Coordinates of C-alpha atoms in Angstrom, one line a residue:
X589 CA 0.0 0.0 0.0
X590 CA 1.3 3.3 -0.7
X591 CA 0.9 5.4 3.2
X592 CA 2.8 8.6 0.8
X593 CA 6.1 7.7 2.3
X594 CA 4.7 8.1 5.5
X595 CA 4.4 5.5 8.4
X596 CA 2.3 8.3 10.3
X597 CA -1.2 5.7 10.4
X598 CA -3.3 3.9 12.3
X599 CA -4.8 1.0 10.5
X600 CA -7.9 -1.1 11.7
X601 CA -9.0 -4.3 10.7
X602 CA -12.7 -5.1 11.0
X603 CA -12.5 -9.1 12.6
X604 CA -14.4 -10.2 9.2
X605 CA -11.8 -8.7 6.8
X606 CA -9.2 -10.2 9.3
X607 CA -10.2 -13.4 8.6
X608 CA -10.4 -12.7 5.2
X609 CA -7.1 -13.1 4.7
X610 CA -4.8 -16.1 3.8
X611 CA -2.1 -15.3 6.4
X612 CA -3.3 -12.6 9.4
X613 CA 0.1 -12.8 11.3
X614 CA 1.9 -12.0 8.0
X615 CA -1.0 -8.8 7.0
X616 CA 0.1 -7.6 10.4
X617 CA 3.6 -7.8 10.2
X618 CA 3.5 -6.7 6.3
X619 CA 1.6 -3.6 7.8
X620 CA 3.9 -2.4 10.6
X621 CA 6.4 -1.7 7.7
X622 CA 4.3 1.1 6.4
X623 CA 1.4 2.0 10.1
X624 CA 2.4 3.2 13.4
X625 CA -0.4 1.1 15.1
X626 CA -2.4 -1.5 13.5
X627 CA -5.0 -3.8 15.5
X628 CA -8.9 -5.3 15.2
X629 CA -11.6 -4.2 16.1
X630 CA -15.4 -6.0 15.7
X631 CA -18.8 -6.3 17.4
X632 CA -18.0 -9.4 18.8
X633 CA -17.5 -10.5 22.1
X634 CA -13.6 -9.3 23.2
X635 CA -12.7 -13.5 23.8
X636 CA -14.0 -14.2 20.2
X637 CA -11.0 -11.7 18.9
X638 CA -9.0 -12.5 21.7
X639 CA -9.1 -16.5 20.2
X640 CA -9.2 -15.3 16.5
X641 CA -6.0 -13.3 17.1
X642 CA -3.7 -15.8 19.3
X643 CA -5.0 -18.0 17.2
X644 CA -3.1 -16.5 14.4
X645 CA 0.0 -15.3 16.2
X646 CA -1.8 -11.5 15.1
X647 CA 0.2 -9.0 18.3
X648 CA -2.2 -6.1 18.0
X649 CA -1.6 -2.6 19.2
X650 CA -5.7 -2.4 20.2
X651 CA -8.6 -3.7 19.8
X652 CA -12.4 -3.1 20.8
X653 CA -12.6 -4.8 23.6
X654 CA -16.7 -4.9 24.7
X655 CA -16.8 -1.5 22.5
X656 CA -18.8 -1.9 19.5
X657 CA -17.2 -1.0 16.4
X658 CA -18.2 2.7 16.0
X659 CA -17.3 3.4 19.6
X660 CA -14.0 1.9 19.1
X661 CA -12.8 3.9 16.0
X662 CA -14.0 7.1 18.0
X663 CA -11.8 5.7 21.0
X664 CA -8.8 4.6 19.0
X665 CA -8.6 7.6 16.7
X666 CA -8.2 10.2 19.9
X667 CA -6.2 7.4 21.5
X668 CA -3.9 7.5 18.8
X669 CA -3.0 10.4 17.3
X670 CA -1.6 10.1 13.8
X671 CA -2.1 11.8 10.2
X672 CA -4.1 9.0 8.8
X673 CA -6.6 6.7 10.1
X674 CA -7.5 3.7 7.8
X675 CA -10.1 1.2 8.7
X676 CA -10.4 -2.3 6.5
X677 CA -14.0 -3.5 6.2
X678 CA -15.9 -5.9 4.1
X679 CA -19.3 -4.5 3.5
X680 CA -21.4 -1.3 3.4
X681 CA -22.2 -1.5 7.0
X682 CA -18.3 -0.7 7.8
X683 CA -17.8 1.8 5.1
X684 CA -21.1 3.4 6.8
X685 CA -18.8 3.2 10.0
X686 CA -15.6 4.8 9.1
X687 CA -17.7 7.9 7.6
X688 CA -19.0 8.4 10.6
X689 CA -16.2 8.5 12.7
X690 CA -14.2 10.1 9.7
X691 CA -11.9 7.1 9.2
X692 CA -10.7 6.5 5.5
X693 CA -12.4 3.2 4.6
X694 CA -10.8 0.5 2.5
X695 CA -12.5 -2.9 1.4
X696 CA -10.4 -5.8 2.1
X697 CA -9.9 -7.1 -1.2
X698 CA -8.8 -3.6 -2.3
X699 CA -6.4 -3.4 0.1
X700 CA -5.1 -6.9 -0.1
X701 CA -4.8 -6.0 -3.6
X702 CA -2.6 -2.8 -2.7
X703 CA -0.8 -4.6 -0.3
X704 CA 0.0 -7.4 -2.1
X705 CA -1.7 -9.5 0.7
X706 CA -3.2 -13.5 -0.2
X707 CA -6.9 -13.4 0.0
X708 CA -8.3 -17.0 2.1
X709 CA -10.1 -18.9 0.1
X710 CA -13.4 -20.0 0.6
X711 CA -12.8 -23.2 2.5
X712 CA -12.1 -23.1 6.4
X713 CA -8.8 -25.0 6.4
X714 CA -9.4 -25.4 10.0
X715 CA -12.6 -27.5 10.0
X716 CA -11.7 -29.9 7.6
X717 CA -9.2 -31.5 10.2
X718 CA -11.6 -31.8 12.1
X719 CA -14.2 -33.2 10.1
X720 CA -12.2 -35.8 8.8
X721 CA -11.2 -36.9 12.0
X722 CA -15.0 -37.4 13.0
X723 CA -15.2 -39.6 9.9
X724 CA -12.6 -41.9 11.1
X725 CA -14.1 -43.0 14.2
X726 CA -14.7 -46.2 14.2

């Protein structure tokens, strides 16, 4: 992604877009090249992220805690004060979101596009394991 030569963002992953993505732990660590602070944030209870993101080796520098969304862009943006604040989102809802709390909004395929970042496919790689398993029992 080009930040205009500046690493002076905050970048914010909705949890859907998070997982969204082939490799989290490697989206992260791609983005602290080019943000200040980078984390998740997501309507969800704070133990579904919390799972989601250990998970995925994903260290975050926030994240929403029992905040919904909204309230946690509002938070995080006067919580951390750089020139840019970019939230990535998957649908209309979220772009709806970052308008309102006047955070630039990127879809996640855009920005894995600008990133260079591997999209998941549609599969959950981590339920077939499992289901497979439950076949084999006797």
């Amino acid at each position: 992604m080009d930040s205009g030569g500046s690493t002076d963002m905050t970048l914010a992953f909705e949890l859907e877009a998070l997982k969204a993505l082939a490799d989290p732990n490697a989206v992260f660590n791609n983005a602290r090249q080019w943000t200040e602070y980078v984390g998740v944030v997501s309507e969800k209870p704070t133990y579904v992220v919390t799972n989601f993101t250990r998970k995925h080796r994903v260290r975050q520098d926030f994240f929403s805690g029992p905040r919904g969304v909204e309230e946690s862009l509002e938070n995080i943006s006067g919580q951390f004060d750089t020139d840019r604040h970019v939230f990535v989102g998957v649908d209309d809802e979220d772009e709806a979101v970052a308008d309102a709390t006047g955070w630039e909004f990127l879809h996640v395929e855009d920005a894995a596009e600008a990133a260079g970042w591997t999209l998941a496919t549609g599969e959950s790689v981590d339920e077939a394991p499992e289901e497979q398993a439950r076949d084999d029992w006797p």
